[in-house]
Coordinates of C-alpha atoms and ligand atoms in Angstrom, one line a residue:
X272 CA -8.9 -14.4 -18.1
X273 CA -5.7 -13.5 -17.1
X274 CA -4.2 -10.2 -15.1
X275 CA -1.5 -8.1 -16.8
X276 CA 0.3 -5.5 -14.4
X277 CA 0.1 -1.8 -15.2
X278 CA 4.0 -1.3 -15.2
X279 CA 4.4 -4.4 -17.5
X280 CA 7.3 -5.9 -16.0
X281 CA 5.5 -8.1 -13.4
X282 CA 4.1 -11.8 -14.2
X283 CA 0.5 -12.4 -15.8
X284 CA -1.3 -13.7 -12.7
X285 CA -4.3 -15.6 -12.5
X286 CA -7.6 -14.5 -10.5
X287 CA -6.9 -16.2 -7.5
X288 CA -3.3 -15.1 -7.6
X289 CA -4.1 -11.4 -8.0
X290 CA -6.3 -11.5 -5.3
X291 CA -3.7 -12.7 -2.7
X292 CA -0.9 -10.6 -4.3
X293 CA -2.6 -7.3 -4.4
X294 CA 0.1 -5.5 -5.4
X295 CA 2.1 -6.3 -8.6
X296 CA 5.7 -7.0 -7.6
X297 CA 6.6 -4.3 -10.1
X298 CA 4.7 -1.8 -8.1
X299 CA 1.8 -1.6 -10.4
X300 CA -1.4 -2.5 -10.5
X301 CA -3.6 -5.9 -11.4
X302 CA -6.0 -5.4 -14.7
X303 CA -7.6 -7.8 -16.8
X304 CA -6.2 -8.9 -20.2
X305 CA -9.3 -8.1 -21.7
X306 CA -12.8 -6.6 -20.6
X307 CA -15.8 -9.2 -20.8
X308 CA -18.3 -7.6 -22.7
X309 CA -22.1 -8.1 -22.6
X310 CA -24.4 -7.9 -25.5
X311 CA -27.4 -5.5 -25.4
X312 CA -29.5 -8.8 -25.3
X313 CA -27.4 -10.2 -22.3
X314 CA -27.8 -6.4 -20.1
X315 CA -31.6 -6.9 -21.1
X316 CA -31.5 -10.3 -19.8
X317 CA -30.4 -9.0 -16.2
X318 CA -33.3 -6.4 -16.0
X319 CA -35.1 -7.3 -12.6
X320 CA -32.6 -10.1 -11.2
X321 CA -32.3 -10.3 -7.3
X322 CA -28.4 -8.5 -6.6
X323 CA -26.7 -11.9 -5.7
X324 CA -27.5 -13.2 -9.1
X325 CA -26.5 -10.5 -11.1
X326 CA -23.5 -10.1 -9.1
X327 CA -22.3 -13.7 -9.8
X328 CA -23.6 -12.8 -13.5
X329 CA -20.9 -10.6 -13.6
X330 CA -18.5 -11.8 -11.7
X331 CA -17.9 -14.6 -13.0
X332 CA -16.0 -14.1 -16.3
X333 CA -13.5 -12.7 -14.1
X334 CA -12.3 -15.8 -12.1
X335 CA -10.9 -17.4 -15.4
X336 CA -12.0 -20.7 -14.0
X337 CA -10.1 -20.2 -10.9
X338 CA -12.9 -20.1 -8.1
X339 CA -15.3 -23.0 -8.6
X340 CA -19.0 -21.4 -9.6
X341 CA -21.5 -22.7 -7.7
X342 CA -19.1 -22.1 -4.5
X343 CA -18.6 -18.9 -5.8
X344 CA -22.2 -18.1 -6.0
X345 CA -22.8 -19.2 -2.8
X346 CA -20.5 -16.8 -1.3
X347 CA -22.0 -14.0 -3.2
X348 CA -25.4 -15.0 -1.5
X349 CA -24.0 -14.9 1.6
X350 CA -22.0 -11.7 1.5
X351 CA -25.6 -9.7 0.2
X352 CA -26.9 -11.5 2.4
X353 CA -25.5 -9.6 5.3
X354 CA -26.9 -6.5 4.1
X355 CA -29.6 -5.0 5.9
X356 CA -32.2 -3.7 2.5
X357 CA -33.4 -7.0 0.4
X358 CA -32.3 -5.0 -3.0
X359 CA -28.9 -4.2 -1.6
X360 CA -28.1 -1.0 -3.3
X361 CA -31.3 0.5 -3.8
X362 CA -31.7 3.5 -6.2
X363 CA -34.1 6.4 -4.5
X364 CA -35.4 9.2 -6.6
X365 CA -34.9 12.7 -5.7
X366 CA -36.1 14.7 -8.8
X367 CA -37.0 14.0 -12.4
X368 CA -33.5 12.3 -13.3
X369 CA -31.7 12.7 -10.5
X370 CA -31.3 9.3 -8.2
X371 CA -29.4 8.2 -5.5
X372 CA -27.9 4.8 -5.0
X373 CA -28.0 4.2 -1.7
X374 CA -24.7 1.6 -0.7
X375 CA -24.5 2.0 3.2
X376 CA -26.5 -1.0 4.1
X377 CA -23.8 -3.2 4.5
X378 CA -22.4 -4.1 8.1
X379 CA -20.5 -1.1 8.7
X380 CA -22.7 1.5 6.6
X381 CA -20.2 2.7 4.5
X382 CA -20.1 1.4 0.2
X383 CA -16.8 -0.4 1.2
X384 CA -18.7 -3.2 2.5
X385 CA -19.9 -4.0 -1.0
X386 CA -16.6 -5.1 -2.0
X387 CA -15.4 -5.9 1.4
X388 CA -18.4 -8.2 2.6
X389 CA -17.3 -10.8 -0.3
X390 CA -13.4 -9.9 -0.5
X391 CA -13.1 -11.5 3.3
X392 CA -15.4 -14.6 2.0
X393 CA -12.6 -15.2 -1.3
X394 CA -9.9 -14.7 0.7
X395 CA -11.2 -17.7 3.2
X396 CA -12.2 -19.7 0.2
X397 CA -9.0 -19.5 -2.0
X398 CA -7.1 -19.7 1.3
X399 CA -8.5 -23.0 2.1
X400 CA -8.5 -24.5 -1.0
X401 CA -4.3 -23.7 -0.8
X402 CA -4.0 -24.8 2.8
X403 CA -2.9 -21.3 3.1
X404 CA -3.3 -18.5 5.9
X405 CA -2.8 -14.8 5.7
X406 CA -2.6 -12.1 8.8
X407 CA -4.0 -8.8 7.6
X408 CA -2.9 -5.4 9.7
X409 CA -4.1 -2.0 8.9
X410 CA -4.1 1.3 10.0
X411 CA -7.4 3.5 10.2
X412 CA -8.1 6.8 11.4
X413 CA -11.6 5.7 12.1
X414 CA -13.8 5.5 9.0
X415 CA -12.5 2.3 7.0
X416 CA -11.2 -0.1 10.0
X417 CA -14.6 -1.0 10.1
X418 CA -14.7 -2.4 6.6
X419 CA -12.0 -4.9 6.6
X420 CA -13.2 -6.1 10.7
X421 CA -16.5 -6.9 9.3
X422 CA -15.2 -8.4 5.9
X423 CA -12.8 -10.8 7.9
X424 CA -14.6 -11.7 11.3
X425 CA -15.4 -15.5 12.2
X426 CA -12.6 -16.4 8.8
X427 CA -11.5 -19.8 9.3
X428 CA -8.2 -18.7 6.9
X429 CA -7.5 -14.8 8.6
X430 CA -6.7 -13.4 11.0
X431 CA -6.9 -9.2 11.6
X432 CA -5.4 -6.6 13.5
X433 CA -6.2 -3.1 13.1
X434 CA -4.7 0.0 14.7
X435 CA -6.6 2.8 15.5
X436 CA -5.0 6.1 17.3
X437 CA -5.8 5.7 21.1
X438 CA -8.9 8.1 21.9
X439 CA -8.8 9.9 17.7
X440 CA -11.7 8.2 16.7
X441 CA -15.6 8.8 17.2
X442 CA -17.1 6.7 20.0
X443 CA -19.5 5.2 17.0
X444 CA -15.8 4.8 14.7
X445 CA -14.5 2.6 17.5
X446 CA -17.2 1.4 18.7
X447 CA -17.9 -0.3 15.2
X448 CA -14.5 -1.8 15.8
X449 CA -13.9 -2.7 19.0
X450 CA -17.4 -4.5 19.4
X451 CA -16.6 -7.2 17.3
X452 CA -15.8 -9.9 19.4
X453 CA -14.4 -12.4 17.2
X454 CA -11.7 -14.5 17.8
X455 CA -9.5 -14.1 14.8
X456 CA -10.0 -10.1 15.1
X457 CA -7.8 -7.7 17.4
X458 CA -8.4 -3.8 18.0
X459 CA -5.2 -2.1 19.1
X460 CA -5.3 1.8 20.1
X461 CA -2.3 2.6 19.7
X462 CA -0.5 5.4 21.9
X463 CA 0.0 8.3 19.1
X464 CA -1.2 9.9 15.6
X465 CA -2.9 8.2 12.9
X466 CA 0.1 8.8 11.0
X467 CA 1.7 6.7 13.5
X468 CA -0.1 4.0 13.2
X469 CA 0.0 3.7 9.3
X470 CA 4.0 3.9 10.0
X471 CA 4.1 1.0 12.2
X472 CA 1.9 -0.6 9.9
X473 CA 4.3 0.0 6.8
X474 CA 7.6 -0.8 9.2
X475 CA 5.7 -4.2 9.4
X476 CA 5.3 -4.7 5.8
X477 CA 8.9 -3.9 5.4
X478 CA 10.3 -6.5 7.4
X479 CA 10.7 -9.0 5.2
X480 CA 11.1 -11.8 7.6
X481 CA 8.2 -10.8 9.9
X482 CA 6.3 -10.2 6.6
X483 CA 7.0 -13.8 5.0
X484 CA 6.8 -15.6 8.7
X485 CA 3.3 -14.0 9.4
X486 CA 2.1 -14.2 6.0
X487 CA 1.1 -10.8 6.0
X488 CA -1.8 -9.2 4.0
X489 CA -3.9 -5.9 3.3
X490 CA -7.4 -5.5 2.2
X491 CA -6.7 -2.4 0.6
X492 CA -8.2 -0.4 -2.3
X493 CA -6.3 -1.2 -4.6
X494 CA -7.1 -5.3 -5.4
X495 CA -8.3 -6.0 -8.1
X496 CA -11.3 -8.2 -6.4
X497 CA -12.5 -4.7 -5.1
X498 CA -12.8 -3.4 -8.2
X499 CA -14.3 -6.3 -9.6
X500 CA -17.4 -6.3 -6.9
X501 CA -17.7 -2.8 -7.3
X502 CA -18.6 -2.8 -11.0
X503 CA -22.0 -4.7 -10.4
X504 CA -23.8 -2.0 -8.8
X505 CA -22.7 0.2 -11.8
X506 CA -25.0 -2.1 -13.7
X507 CA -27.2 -2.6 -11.8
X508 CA -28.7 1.0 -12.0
X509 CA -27.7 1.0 -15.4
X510 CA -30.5 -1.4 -16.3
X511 CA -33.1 -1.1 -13.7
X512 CA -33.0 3.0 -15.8
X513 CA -33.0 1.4 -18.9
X514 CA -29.5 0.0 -19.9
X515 CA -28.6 -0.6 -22.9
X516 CA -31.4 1.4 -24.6
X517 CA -30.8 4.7 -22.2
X518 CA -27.7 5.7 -21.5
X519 CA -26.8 6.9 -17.9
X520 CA -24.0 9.2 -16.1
X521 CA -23.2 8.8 -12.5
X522 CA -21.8 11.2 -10.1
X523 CA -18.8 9.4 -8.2
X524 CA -17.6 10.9 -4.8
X525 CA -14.4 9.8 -5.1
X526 CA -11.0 9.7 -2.9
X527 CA -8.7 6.7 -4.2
X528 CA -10.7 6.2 -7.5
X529 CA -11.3 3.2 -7.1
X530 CA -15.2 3.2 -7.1
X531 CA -15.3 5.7 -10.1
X532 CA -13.0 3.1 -12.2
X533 CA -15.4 0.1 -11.0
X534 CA -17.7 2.6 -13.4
X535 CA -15.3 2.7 -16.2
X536 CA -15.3 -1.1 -16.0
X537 CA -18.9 -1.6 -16.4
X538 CA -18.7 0.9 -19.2
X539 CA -15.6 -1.0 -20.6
X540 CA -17.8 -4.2 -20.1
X541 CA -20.6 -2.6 -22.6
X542 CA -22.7 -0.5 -20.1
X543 CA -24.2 2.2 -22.2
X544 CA -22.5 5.6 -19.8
X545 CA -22.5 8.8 -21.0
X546 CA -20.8 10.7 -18.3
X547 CA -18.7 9.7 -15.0
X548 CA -18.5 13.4 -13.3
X549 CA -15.8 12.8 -10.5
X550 CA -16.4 14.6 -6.8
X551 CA -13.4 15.9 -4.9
X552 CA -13.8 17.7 -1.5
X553 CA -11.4 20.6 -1.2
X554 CA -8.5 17.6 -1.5
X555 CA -8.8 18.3 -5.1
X556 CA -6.0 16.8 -7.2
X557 CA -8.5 14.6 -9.3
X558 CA -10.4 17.7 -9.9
X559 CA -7.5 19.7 -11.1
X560 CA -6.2 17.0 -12.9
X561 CA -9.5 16.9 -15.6
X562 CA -9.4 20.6 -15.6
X563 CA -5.4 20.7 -16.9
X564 CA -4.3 17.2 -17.6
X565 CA -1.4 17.7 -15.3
X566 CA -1.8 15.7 -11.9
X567 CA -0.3 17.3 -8.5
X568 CA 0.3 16.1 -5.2
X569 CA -0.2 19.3 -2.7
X570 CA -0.7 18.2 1.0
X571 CA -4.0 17.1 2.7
X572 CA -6.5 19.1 4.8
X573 CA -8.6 17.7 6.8
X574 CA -12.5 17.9 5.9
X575 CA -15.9 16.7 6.6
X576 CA -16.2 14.1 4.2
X577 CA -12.7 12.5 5.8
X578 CA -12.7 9.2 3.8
X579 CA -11.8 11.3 0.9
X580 CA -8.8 13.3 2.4
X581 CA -5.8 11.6 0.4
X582 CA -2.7 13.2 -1.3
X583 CA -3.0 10.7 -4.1
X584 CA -5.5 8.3 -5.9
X585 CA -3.7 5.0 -5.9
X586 CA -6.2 3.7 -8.3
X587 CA -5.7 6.5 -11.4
X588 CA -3.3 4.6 -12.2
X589 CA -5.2 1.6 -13.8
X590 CA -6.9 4.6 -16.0
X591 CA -3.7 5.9 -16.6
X592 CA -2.5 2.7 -18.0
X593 CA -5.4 2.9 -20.9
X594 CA -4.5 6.0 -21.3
X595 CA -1.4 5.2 -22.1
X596 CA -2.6 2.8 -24.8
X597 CA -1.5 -0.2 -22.4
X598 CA 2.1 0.6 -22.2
X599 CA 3.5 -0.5 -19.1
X600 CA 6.7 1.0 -19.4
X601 CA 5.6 4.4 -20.4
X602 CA 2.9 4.0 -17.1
X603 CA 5.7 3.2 -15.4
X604 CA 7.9 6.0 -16.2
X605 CA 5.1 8.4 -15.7
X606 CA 4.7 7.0 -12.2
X607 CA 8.5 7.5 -11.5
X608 CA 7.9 10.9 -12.5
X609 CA 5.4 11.4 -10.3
X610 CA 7.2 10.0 -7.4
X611 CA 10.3 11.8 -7.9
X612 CA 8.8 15.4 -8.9
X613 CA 5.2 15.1 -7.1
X614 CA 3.9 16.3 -10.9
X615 CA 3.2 14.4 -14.4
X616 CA 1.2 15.6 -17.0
X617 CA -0.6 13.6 -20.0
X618 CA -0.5 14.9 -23.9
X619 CA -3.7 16.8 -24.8
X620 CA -4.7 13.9 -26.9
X621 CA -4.9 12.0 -23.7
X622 CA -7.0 14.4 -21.6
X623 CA -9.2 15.0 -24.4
X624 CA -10.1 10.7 -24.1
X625 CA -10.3 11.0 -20.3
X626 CA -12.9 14.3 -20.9
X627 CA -14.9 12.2 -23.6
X628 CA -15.7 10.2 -20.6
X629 CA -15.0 11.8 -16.9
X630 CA -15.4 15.6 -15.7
X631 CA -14.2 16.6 -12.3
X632 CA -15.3 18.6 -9.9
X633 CA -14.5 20.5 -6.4
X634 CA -16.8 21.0 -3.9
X635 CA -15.7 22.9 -0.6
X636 CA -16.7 22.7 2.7
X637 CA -19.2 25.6 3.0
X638 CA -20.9 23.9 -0.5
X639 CA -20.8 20.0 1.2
X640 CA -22.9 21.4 4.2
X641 CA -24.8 23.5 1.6
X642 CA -25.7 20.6 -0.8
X643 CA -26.8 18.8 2.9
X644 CA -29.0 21.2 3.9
X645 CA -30.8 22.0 0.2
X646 CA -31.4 18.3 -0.8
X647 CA -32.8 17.8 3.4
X648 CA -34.9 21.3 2.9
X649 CA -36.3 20.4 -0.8
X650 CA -36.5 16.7 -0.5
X651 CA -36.4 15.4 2.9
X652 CA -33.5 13.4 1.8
X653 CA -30.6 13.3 4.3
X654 CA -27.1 13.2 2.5
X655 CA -23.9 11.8 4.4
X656 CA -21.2 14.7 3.7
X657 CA -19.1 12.3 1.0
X658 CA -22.7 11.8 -0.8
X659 CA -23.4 15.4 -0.9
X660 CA -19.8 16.1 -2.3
X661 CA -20.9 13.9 -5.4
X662 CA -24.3 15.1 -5.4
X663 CA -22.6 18.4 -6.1
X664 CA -20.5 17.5 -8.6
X665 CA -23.8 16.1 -10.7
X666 CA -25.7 19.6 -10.1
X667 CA -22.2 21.3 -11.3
X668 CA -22.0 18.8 -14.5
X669 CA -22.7 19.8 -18.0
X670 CA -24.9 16.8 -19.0
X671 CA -27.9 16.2 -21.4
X672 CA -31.3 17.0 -19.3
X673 CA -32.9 13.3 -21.0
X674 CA -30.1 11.0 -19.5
X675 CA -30.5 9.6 -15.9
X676 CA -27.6 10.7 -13.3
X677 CA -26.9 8.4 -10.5
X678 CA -25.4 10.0 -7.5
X679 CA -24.1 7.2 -5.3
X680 CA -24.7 7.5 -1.7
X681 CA -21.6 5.6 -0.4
X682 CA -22.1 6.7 3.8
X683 CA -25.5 6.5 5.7
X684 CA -25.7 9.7 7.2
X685 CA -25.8 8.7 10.7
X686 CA -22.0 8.0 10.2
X687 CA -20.7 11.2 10.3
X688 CA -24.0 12.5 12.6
X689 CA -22.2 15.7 13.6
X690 CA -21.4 17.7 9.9
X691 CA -25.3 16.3 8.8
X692 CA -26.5 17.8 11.9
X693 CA -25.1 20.8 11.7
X694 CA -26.3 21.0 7.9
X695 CA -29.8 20.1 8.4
X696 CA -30.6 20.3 12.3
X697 CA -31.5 17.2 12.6
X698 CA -29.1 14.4 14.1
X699 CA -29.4 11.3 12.3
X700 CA -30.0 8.0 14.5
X701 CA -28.4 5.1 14.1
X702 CA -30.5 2.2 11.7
X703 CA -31.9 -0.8 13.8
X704 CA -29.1 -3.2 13.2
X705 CA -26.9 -0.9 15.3
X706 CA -29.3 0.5 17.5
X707 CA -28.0 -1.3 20.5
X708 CA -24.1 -0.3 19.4
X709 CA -23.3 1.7 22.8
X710 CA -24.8 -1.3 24.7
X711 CA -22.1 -3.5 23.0
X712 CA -19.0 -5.1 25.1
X713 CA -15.8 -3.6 23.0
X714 CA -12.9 -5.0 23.4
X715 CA -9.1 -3.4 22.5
X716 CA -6.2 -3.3 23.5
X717 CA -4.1 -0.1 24.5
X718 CA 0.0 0.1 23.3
X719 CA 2.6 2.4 22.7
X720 CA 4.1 3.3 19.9
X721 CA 6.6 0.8 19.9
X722 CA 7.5 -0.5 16.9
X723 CA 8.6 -3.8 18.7
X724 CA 5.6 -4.3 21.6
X725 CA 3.4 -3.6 18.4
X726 CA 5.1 -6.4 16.4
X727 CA 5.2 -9.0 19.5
X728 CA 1.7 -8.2 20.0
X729 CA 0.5 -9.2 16.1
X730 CA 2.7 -12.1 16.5
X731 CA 1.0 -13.3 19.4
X732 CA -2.5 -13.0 17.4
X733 CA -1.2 -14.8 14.3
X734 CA -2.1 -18.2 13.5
X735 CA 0.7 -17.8 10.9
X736 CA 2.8 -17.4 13.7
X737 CA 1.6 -20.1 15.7
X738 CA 2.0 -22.4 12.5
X739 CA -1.5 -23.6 12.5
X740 CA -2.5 -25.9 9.8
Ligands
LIG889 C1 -13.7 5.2 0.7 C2 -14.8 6.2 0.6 C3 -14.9 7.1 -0.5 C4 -13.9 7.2 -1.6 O1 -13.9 6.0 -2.4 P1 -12.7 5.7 -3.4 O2 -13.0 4.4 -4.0 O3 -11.5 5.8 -2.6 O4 -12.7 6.8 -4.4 C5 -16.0 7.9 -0.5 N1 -16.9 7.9 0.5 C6 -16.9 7.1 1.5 C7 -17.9 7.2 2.6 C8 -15.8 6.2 1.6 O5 -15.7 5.4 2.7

């Protein structure tokens, strides 16, 4: 198994390679050669496995050989292991064929965790085996920071530091953070915007000497690795409703598409799906894009379901690229296009393949807290506001009444308490693992926005820097 980048003019990497790299150094994106593909006897064969083994299951023709497989499946054990529900993702019925997949209950209570539990642990592994460090730095405006502190705390190989914008996040958003008293991990609340802190961030990664001499990393959506844990969920509702001999549609809230594309994957892989309907909150460019083939960039707004307020999904592009019959310079063109004009559009032979699979659709503000408050009325059910955006894309979807849909729940509610209380009148508490979260010791440290002070101060936390062995 080897990776091929989407704009074709960047070397054919190896797993372990494409996880470290993230980023092809043409600019494009890391997808396999080939898909694996499971026979209908091999799906069958996974009906009823405990999640670490059928994540390994399907993991594993992935690493090409590159991550040794019994260490591999040990770190798969130990990543699920952190979550708080034995059946890590478990599927709850709400009415004759409509489920939820429930993956909040992971560390941070958000689906990231999925991918970013075992990300942190192949990161340490294939670091090690290298003699290799790596300094990660991110900027969050709250909801994802948590993700990556979790995924990389206690690594032997990593070191963090996140920036979060000095008194702009929820108490329960920092608090997530800033109580993780690890060694290797640094909170810094920075003095300014969130869009200040993603700059500093990016003036980081673009000094190429304090790049190279801190070894500097991301976590972010768009490796491969993510991707690649994200798929196994996909089937594993497939066959616990009856993959391969049902099919079954899921209902994808969706920001950077990367989760939706973990869906196309397990499809691609031989997952019988009938339907991938995309949610967009009023950020709606994905949405727009199935309904007129023809993709525009036209500012954020700020919503309730915040984790899916982006201008762009970084991760259309790997669909993009099949699309585009696997033509890395035509993908690349397209996405100089896109760059220079904001716009591209794809033939209507193109969007009618994307519309054999996906549909896309919006769903406001008034209709999030509206799908919130139905599903908690009817059901008892509480939805976080980025579950009920997908859960409202599934009651808007033209699908057959006999297949299955899978909405997948990808925020406990209790992590955006406010909008859910407002929906349903009820405030959602906290789950028991984080019960004592406001009894916590946080730790962070408060800086201008200084591009310099900021740099000194991630030097100064950099075993990198310090040229550790
Ligand atoms: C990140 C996130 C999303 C969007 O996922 P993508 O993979 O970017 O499409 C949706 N909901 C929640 C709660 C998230 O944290």
């Amino acid at each position: 198994m080897q990776y091929i980048s989407t704009r074709g003019a960047a070397p054919t990497l190896a797993f372990d390679d494409v996880l470290l790299a993230g980023l092809a150094r043409d600019g494009g994106l890391y997808v396999p050669d080939t898909w694996p593909r499971f026979t209908a006897e091999e799906l069958r064969s996974f009906r009823g496995l405990p999640y670490a083994e059928l994540a390994a299951r399907v993991m594993l023709p992935f690493l090409g050989g590159r991550v040794d497989e019994q260490a591999f499946r040990a770190l798969v054990r130990d990543a699920y292991g952190s979550f708080a529900h034995k059946a890590v993702v478990p599927l709850v019925q709400l009415d004759e064929r409509t489920w939820v997949m429930e993956l909040f209950h992971g560390p941070t209570l958000a689906f990231k965790d999925v991918a970013l539990q075992l990300l942190g642990r192949l990161f340490d592994h294939v670091l090690g085996q290298r003699g290799e460090r790596v300094t990660v730095v991110g900027a969050t405006s709250g909801d994802t920071g948590s993700a990556a502190i979790e995924a990389c705390r206690d690594r032997e190989r990593v070191d963090i530091v996140i920036l979060h914008p000095h008194n702009r996040t929820s108490a329960v958003q920092r608090r997530q953070m800033t109580t993780v008293l690890s060694p290797n991990v640094s909170n810094v609340a920075l003095q300014g915007t969130f869009d200040d802190a993603q700059d500093a961030v990016k003036a980081m990664f673009n000094d190429q000497p304090f790049r190279d001499g801190l070894n500097l990393s991301a976590v972010n959506s768009i490796n491969w690795a993510r991707i690649m844990a994200q798929i196994v969920y996909y089937v594993a509702a497939g066959v616990a409703l009856g993959a391969p001999d049902r099919e079954v549609a899921f209902a994808v809230p969706t920001g950077n598409f990367g989760n939706v594309y973990a869906a196309y994957a397990a499809r691609a892989m031989g997952l019988p799906v009938a339907k991938l309907v995309v949610g967009t909150n009023s950020n709606d460019i994905l949405a727009r894009f199935f309904q007129s083939g023809t993709m525009w960039a036209n500012g954020v707004t700020p919503t309730i379901s915040p984790s899916m307020d982006i201008q762009v999904s970084s991760n259309f592009e790997r669909l993009l690229f099949d699309l585009m019959d696997r033509d890395g310079a035509a993908t690349a063109q397209v996405m100089a296009e896109f760059r220079a004009t904001g716009r591209f559009a794809v033939s209507q032979g193109q969007l009618a393949r994307a519309l054999a699979l996906f549909e896309g659709h919006r769903c406001g503000e008034a209709e999030t807290m509206e799908t919130m408050a139905s599903t908690y009325r009817e059901t008892g059910y509480m939805l976080d506001p980025h579950t009920a955006v997908g859960l409202h894309a599934a009651r808007s979807a033209k699908l057959d009444p006999g297949i299955p849909v899978v909405a997948l729940a990808c925020a406990h509610p209790a992590k955006f308490p406010d909008a859910v209380e407002q929906a349903t009148g009820v405030r959602p508490g906290l789950p028991r693992h984080l019960s004592d979260l406001f009894e916590r010791e946080e730790r962070l440290s408060v800086l201008p926005n200084d591009i310099d002070v900021l740099k000194d101060f991630v030097r100064a936390r950099s075993r990198v820097a310090a040229g550790v062995a």
